[in-house]
Amino acid sequence: MTNGFGKESNSNMPVGFSDIPSELNSGGGIGGIDLEKLLAILNKSLWWIILFVVMSLSGAYLYLRYTKPIYESYSILKLDIQKRADELLGLKDDEGSGANLVGEIEIIKSQVLYEQVLEKIDLSVTYQQSGNFLSSELYTITPFKVVYEVKNSAFYNVPISLEFIDDKQYIMKYDLVGVENSEIFKFNTAYENEFLKFKVTLTKFYSPECNGQKYLFTLNSKQFLVDFLSRGTNAYILNAAANTIRVGFQDNSPQKAQDIVNVIDTIYRQQTLANKNLANEQTLTFLEQQMDATAKKLDASEQKMQDFIKRNKISDVNVTGDKIKSKSDELVVKKFELELQRVQIADLEKLIESFSQNPGKKQVFPSLNYINDPNLVDLAKQLNLLLNQQALMLYNAKESTAAFRISAQKIEDLKKDINSVIAITKMTNAKKIQELNTELERLEVEFLSLPSKEKELTQIKRFFSINEKYYLMFIEKKAEFEIAKAGTIPNFQILAPANLPTVPLIPQKGSVYSTWIIIGVISGIGLIVVRYLLQDTVVTQKELEVNSSAPVLGIVPVYSKEKLRIARLVVDKNPKSAISESLRSIRTNIDFIIPEKKKIISVTSTVAGEGKTFFAINLGGVLAMSNQRVIMLDMDMRKPKLHLAFDVSNDIGMSTMLIGRNEVKECISKTSLENLDIISAGPVPPNPSELIMRPQLNSIFEILHKDYDVIIIDSPPVGLVTDGILIMQKADLPIYVVRSEYSKKSYLKNVNKLIRVNGFRNLATILNSLDNFKTYGYGYGYGYGYGSGYYSDDAPETNVNLDWFKNIVTKDKSGTAKDT
């Protein structure tokens, strides 16, 4: 059969290295991602991730330390919203209720309510204690208080510094128009300047510890406070079906936030009560006016009756006069009720006319208790509900919206119906009043036919009785409306009063730390992704296999025991190290590939620094330690290094042998290993390529093969000069060294070119200086033992141990390690 390099191999011989199963030649990968490369970058970036997380935690701490906390106090209100107007508008319950709630929210967030809040709670001066970075508000615990009168509005909203000297004096500083002013004042003394009149007094919170402390106070303008309330207040529907809303306020002071929410709830309650009592107040005013006028008439009638009885000495009237009087009293009461009904109808008619002239103005319906037409009363109540609904809609809708136009049209239709009923009712009332007047005139004519004194007394009693009944009726009605006023309750309930917040809304410690930690981790992951995407060097065996058509002969781990300035022989000092075992594995693979005992091996790379000399020296050492006679030739005559590695002379060598100045035996130098000799490069010639092309080189190889089994040639980099290609043509096994995380992927194009163009079918590659972490799991006879104590690597492990994760992604499909 034929091995991977086109040479014949015996059927009972192990397969060539190129025939090793692909499972051992490639690393794990998922969806085009090279997990080995990713893990390598993760290993290098782990400390950066930890640093990012630590920096994120520090940033979170600084943010929490130097951010003013914002607290939120809130209350929950349940509103008693009428649904009848919603039904008249043709809205569903949820839609109508939601619209009404939105209207109530707009009332709570209106500027009118904010101005009333400022009348209830004193926010005119803000007191703060200065800190190195932040100032803390002293809402109710300020050690001083400022009484002032601003003369120049430019002094509003300007922070003023106040520093205690002692309990008698203080320093006040302020900056206006870029000019800083500083003066010493006395407590409890009034002062006046061109800007304001003021006096600063001490409070019960003053203590000697305040001396030397710096404070700030700001005189707030009304508009600033209104804007402050507008920014801090938030109200929204909590549950539309239950008609509940949430009213909250956010501020740096939790006590201030609670006080403001309580004041908002109180003012809203007062407004609700005032609106509900407005109609009762108007009715009571009318009744009191009528009672005063009727009381005067009653007094006059009573005095007139007493004077008549005294003058005429008459105390009784006949039965006829009593009957006429009684009948007349009943008719007068009916007429009075009709008159009251007429007055209320006129008020209603006037109100409807006012609605037409001022459609946006809020109106209050008059009392309708004397109107005995239930149809008219029901229509008036419907109109009242519709108008209230329309007023609420104006808070969050324009007049051009469809809902508003529907509402306006229904109001107009309802007003027409009411006006029609009013016209009919007025005609009916007028007719009834006319009939009563006619009947009263008849009774009066009948009464006049009685004897004159009896008639006069009866007439006096009749007017007295009428005035008395009127007065008693007014007292009764007044009592009814006062009872109704006293029983008025607001149309909302406070389900949850304003709370005193103890935990800030912003910033929340847990969320801040978690967010910053996530930012740190994402930054670390971003660094890994960027490194992964921008990584243009060969890192893992898989990358070498994917980008090169040459087989991988083996992997050499990084030598981390000591820092080497130049390449040295290390396998003789560390025979059980990982690097020694990896080179033994490569030695075994070479024997599989080239079973002949006599062989020439050339070692080259693309550029300097990839470790070809180090690999060649230690490969020679491993071969020599296996009882093979090895000689190393330094043919990198432009930049020789082999003599430095073994501390031998470079006065003679390959260059002098090729020009015939020295014999082979004269140039051979011994090393510390018994079976390893070297020939240095010799003096640097001006024409290395021409020397290599001379036939003397073949003669040198023939001479050396008589005494040595393996000739290892340290060739110059083929990416820089052509000398290496000339030497590779004479080698049985050209080895191309690629250094992990140093050699660029583009260098591998040169490997493919050597195979494709120059015909080096027997070319093999070595992945050099691979970190121990990255080599874990790779076989070829050495990867299965790392970390188990089989090898002795004295160099400390510098990377974080992630072997447990790498085992998962590089484990063989069968679950067992394989050896070549």
CSV table of C-alpha atoms in Angstrom, one decimal, residues 134-390:
chain,number,residue,atom,x,y,z
A,134,LEU,CA,-23.9,65.7,46.9
A,135,SER,CA,-26.3,67.9,49.0
A,136,SER,CA,-28.9,66.3,51.2
A,137,GLU,CA,-32.3,68.1,51.7
A,138,LEU,CA,-33.3,69.0,55.2
A,139,TYR,CA,-37.1,69.1,54.7
A,140,THR,CA,-38.3,69.2,58.2
A,141,ILE,CA,-35.1,69.1,60.2
A,142,THR,CA,-33.4,72.3,59.1
A,143,PRO,CA,-31.4,74.0,61.8
A,144,PHE,CA,-32.4,77.5,60.5
A,145,LYS,CA,-35.4,79.1,58.9
A,146,VAL,CA,-35.5,82.0,56.5
A,147,VAL,CA,-38.3,84.7,56.5
A,148,TYR,CA,-38.0,86.8,53.4
A,149,GLU,CA,-39.6,89.2,51.0
A,150,VAL,CA,-38.1,89.2,47.5
A,151,LYS,CA,-37.7,92.6,45.9
A,152,ASN,CA,-35.9,91.4,42.7
A,153,SER,CA,-37.2,88.3,41.0
A,154,ALA,CA,-33.7,87.5,39.9
A,155,PHE,CA,-33.1,86.2,43.4
A,156,TYR,CA,-35.6,83.4,42.9
A,157,ASN,CA,-34.3,79.9,42.3
A,158,VAL,CA,-30.7,80.8,43.1
A,159,PRO,CA,-28.8,78.6,45.6
A,160,ILE,CA,-27.6,80.6,48.5
A,161,SER,CA,-24.8,79.3,50.8
A,162,LEU,CA,-25.0,79.7,54.5
A,163,GLU,CA,-22.2,78.7,56.9
A,164,PHE,CA,-22.6,78.7,60.7
A,165,ILE,CA,-20.0,80.7,62.6
A,166,ASP,CA,-21.7,80.1,66.0
A,167,ASP,CA,-25.2,80.5,67.4
A,168,LYS,CA,-25.0,84.3,66.9
A,169,GLN,CA,-23.5,84.8,63.4
A,170,TYR,CA,-23.4,83.2,60.0
A,171,ILE,CA,-21.8,83.8,56.6
A,172,MET,CA,-24.1,84.0,53.6
A,173,LYS,CA,-22.8,83.7,50.0
A,174,TYR,CA,-24.7,84.1,46.8
A,175,ASP,CA,-23.8,84.6,43.1
A,176,LEU,CA,-25.8,86.9,40.9
A,177,VAL,CA,-24.8,87.8,37.3
A,178,GLY,CA,-21.3,86.2,37.8
A,179,VAL,CA,-20.5,88.3,40.9
A,180,GLU,CA,-20.1,86.4,44.2
A,181,ASN,CA,-21.2,88.2,47.3
A,182,SER,CA,-20.2,87.2,50.8
A,183,GLU,CA,-21.3,88.8,54.1
A,184,ILE,CA,-21.5,88.1,57.8
A,185,PHE,CA,-25.0,88.4,59.4
A,186,LYS,CA,-26.5,87.9,62.8
A,187,PHE,CA,-29.3,85.4,63.6
A,188,ASN,CA,-32.8,86.8,64.5
A,189,THR,CA,-31.9,90.2,62.9
A,190,ALA,CA,-33.8,91.5,59.9
A,191,TYR,CA,-31.7,92.8,56.9
A,192,GLU,CA,-32.6,94.4,53.6
A,193,ASN,CA,-30.7,95.0,50.4
A,194,GLU,CA,-31.6,95.7,46.8
A,195,PHE,CA,-32.7,92.1,46.3
A,196,LEU,CA,-34.7,91.2,49.3
A,197,LYS,CA,-35.7,91.6,52.9
A,198,PHE,CA,-34.8,88.6,55.1
A,199,LYS,CA,-34.2,87.3,58.5
A,200,VAL,CA,-32.7,84.0,59.5
A,201,THR,CA,-33.7,82.4,62.8
A,202,LEU,CA,-32.5,79.2,64.5
A,203,THR,CA,-34.8,76.2,65.0
A,204,LYS,CA,-34.9,73.5,67.6
A,205,PHE,CA,-32.7,71.3,65.3
A,206,TYR,CA,-29.7,73.6,65.8
A,207,SER,CA,-26.8,72.2,67.8
A,208,PRO,CA,-23.2,73.2,68.3
A,209,GLU,CA,-22.2,70.5,65.8
A,210,CYS,CA,-23.7,72.8,63.1
A,211,ASN,CA,-21.0,75.4,63.6
A,212,GLY,CA,-18.6,75.3,60.6
A,213,GLN,CA,-21.1,73.3,58.6
A,214,LYS,CA,-22.2,74.6,55.2
A,215,TYR,CA,-25.8,74.7,54.1
A,216,LEU,CA,-27.8,75.8,51.1
A,217,PHE,CA,-31.2,77.4,50.8
A,218,THR,CA,-33.1,78.3,47.7
A,219,LEU,CA,-36.1,80.8,47.4
A,220,ASN,CA,-38.4,79.0,45.0
A,221,SER,CA,-40.7,81.0,42.6
A,222,LYS,CA,-44.3,80.0,42.2
A,223,GLN,CA,-43.8,78.8,38.6
A,224,PHE,CA,-40.8,76.8,39.7
A,225,LEU,CA,-42.8,75.0,42.4
A,226,VAL,CA,-45.7,74.4,40.0
A,227,ASP,CA,-43.3,72.8,37.5
A,228,PHE,CA,-41.7,70.9,40.4
A,229,LEU,CA,-45.1,69.4,41.3
A,230,SER,CA,-45.9,68.7,37.7
A,231,ARG,CA,-42.7,66.8,37.2
A,232,GLY,CA,-43.0,64.8,40.4
A,233,THR,CA,-46.7,63.9,40.3
A,234,ASN,CA,-47.8,60.8,38.5
A,235,ALA,CA,-51.4,59.5,38.4
A,236,TYR,CA,-52.7,56.6,36.3
A,237,ILE,CA,-55.6,54.2,36.2
A,238,LEU,CA,-54.9,51.2,38.4
A,239,ASN,CA,-58.0,49.2,37.6
A,240,ALA,CA,-60.6,50.6,35.2
A,241,ALA,CA,-63.2,48.0,36.1
A,242,ALA,CA,-62.9,48.9,39.8
A,243,ASN,CA,-62.6,52.7,39.1
A,244,THR,CA,-59.3,52.9,41.1
A,245,ILE,CA,-56.5,55.3,40.3
A,246,ARG,CA,-53.0,55.6,41.8
A,247,VAL,CA,-51.7,59.0,42.8
A,248,GLY,CA,-47.9,59.2,43.5
A,249,PHE,CA,-45.2,61.8,43.9
A,250,GLN,CA,-41.4,61.3,43.5
A,251,ASP,CA,-38.8,63.3,45.4
A,252,ASN,CA,-35.4,63.0,47.0
A,253,SER,CA,-37.1,63.5,50.4
A,254,PRO,CA,-39.5,60.6,51.4
A,255,GLN,CA,-41.3,62.7,54.0
A,256,LYS,CA,-41.9,65.5,51.5
A,257,ALA,CA,-43.3,63.1,48.9
A,258,GLN,CA,-45.7,61.7,51.5
A,259,ASP,CA,-46.9,65.1,52.6
A,260,ILE,CA,-47.5,66.2,49.0
A,261,VAL,CA,-49.6,63.1,48.2
A,262,ASN,CA,-51.7,63.7,51.4
A,263,VAL,CA,-52.3,67.3,50.4
A,264,ILE,CA,-53.3,66.4,46.9
A,265,ASP,CA,-55.8,63.8,48.2
A,266,THR,CA,-57.2,66.4,50.7
A,267,ILE,CA,-57.6,69.1,48.1
A,268,TYR,CA,-59.2,66.7,45.7
A,269,ARG,CA,-61.6,65.6,48.4
A,270,GLN,CA,-62.5,69.3,49.2
A,271,GLN,CA,-63.1,70.1,45.6
A,272,THR,CA,-65.4,67.1,45.2
A,273,LEU,CA,-67.4,68.2,48.3
A,274,ALA,CA,-67.6,71.8,47.1
A,275,ASN,CA,-68.9,70.8,43.7
A,276,LYS,CA,-71.6,68.5,45.2
A,277,ASN,CA,-72.7,71.2,47.7
A,278,LEU,CA,-72.9,74.1,45.2
A,279,ALA,CA,-76.5,73.5,44.3
A,280,ASN,CA,-77.6,73.1,47.9
A,281,GLU,CA,-75.8,76.4,48.8
A,282,GLN,CA,-77.7,78.3,46.2
A,283,THR,CA,-81.1,76.8,47.3
A,284,LEU,CA,-80.4,77.6,51.0
A,285,THR,CA,-79.5,81.2,50.0
A,286,PHE,CA,-82.9,81.6,48.2
A,287,LEU,CA,-84.8,80.1,51.1
A,288,GLU,CA,-83.1,82.4,53.6
A,289,GLN,CA,-84.0,85.4,51.5
A,290,GLN,CA,-87.6,84.3,51.3
A,291,MET,CA,-87.8,83.5,55.0
A,292,ASP,CA,-86.6,87.0,55.9
A,293,ALA,CA,-89.2,88.7,53.6
A,294,THR,CA,-92.0,86.3,54.9
A,295,ALA,CA,-91.0,86.9,58.5
A,296,LYS,CA,-91.5,90.7,58.0
A,297,LYS,CA,-94.9,90.1,56.5
A,298,LEU,CA,-95.9,87.8,59.3
A,299,ASP,CA,-95.0,90.3,61.9
A,300,ALA,CA,-96.9,93.0,60.1
A,301,SER,CA,-100.0,90.7,59.8
A,302,GLU,CA,-99.8,89.7,63.5
A,303,GLN,CA,-99.5,93.3,64.6
A,304,LYS,CA,-102.4,94.4,62.4
A,305,MET,CA,-104.6,91.6,63.8
A,306,GLN,CA,-103.8,92.6,67.4
A,307,ASP,CA,-104.5,96.2,66.8
A,308,PHE,CA,-107.9,95.4,65.2
A,309,ILE,CA,-109.0,93.2,68.1
A,310,LYS,CA,-108.0,95.8,70.6
A,311,ARG,CA,-109.7,98.6,68.8
A,312,ASN,CA,-113.0,96.7,68.0
A,313,LYS,CA,-112.9,94.2,70.9
A,314,ILE,CA,-113.8,91.4,68.5
A,315,SER,CA,-112.3,87.9,68.9
A,316,ASP,CA,-114.6,85.6,66.8
A,317,VAL,CA,-115.9,85.5,63.2
A,318,ASN,CA,-118.8,83.5,61.9
A,319,VAL,CA,-118.6,80.2,60.3
A,320,THR,CA,-119.0,81.5,56.8
A,321,GLY,CA,-116.1,83.7,57.1
A,322,ASP,CA,-114.0,80.8,58.4
A,323,LYS,CA,-115.0,78.6,55.5
A,324,ILE,CA,-114.1,81.3,53.0
A,325,LYS,CA,-110.8,81.9,54.8
A,326,SER,CA,-110.0,78.2,54.9
A,327,LYS,CA,-110.8,77.7,51.2
A,328,SER,CA,-108.8,80.9,50.3
A,329,ASP,CA,-105.8,79.6,52.3
A,330,GLU,CA,-105.8,76.3,50.4
A,331,LEU,CA,-105.9,78.1,47.1
A,332,VAL,CA,-103.1,80.5,48.1
A,333,VAL,CA,-100.8,77.5,49.0
A,334,LYS,CA,-101.5,75.9,45.6
A,335,LYS,CA,-100.8,79.2,43.9
A,336,PHE,CA,-97.5,79.5,45.9
A,337,GLU,CA,-96.4,76.1,44.8
A,338,LEU,CA,-97.2,76.9,41.2
A,339,GLU,CA,-95.3,80.1,41.5
A,340,LEU,CA,-92.3,78.2,42.9
A,341,GLN,CA,-92.6,75.7,40.1
A,342,ARG,CA,-92.7,78.6,37.6
A,343,VAL,CA,-89.6,80.2,39.1
A,344,GLN,CA,-87.7,76.9,38.9
A,345,ILE,CA,-88.8,76.3,35.4
A,346,ALA,CA,-87.6,79.8,34.5
A,347,ASP,CA,-84.3,79.1,36.1
A,348,LEU,CA,-83.9,75.9,34.2
A,349,GLU,CA,-84.8,77.7,31.0
A,350,LYS,CA,-82.3,80.4,31.7
A,351,LEU,CA,-79.6,77.8,32.5
A,352,ILE,CA,-80.2,76.0,29.2
A,353,GLU,CA,-79.9,79.3,27.3
A,354,SER,CA,-76.7,80.0,29.2
A,355,PHE,CA,-75.3,76.6,28.0
A,356,SER,CA,-76.0,77.5,24.4
A,357,GLN,CA,-74.2,80.9,24.8
A,358,ASN,CA,-71.2,79.5,26.9
A,359,PRO,CA,-70.9,75.8,26.0
A,360,GLY,CA,-67.5,75.4,27.7
A,361,LYS,CA,-68.4,77.1,31.0
A,362,LYS,CA,-69.2,74.9,34.0
A,363,GLN,CA,-72.8,75.5,35.2
A,364,VAL,CA,-74.7,74.3,38.2
A,365,PHE,CA,-78.2,73.0,37.9
A,366,PRO,CA,-80.9,74.6,40.1
A,367,SER,CA,-83.1,72.6,42.5
A,368,LEU,CA,-86.0,70.9,40.7
A,369,ASN,CA,-87.9,69.7,43.8
A,370,TYR,CA,-91.0,71.8,43.1
A,371,ILE,CA,-91.4,70.7,39.5
A,372,ASN,CA,-94.0,68.1,39.6
A,373,ASP,CA,-93.5,67.0,36.0
A,374,PRO,CA,-91.4,63.8,36.2
A,375,ASN,CA,-90.7,63.8,32.5
A,376,LEU,CA,-89.1,67.2,32.7
A,377,VAL,CA,-87.1,66.4,35.9
A,378,ASP,CA,-85.8,63.2,34.2
A,379,LEU,CA,-84.7,65.1,31.1
A,380,ALA,CA,-83.0,67.7,33.2
A,381,LYS,CA,-81.0,65.1,35.1
A,382,GLN,CA,-80.0,63.4,31.8
A,383,LEU,CA,-78.8,66.8,30.5
A,384,ASN,CA,-76.8,67.4,33.7
A,385,LEU,CA,-75.1,64.0,33.3
A,386,LEU,CA,-74.3,64.6,29.7
A,387,LEU,CA,-72.8,68.0,30.4
A,388,ASN,CA,-70.6,66.6,33.2
A,389,GLN,CA,-69.4,63.9,30.9
A,390,GLN,CA,-68.6,66.5,28.2
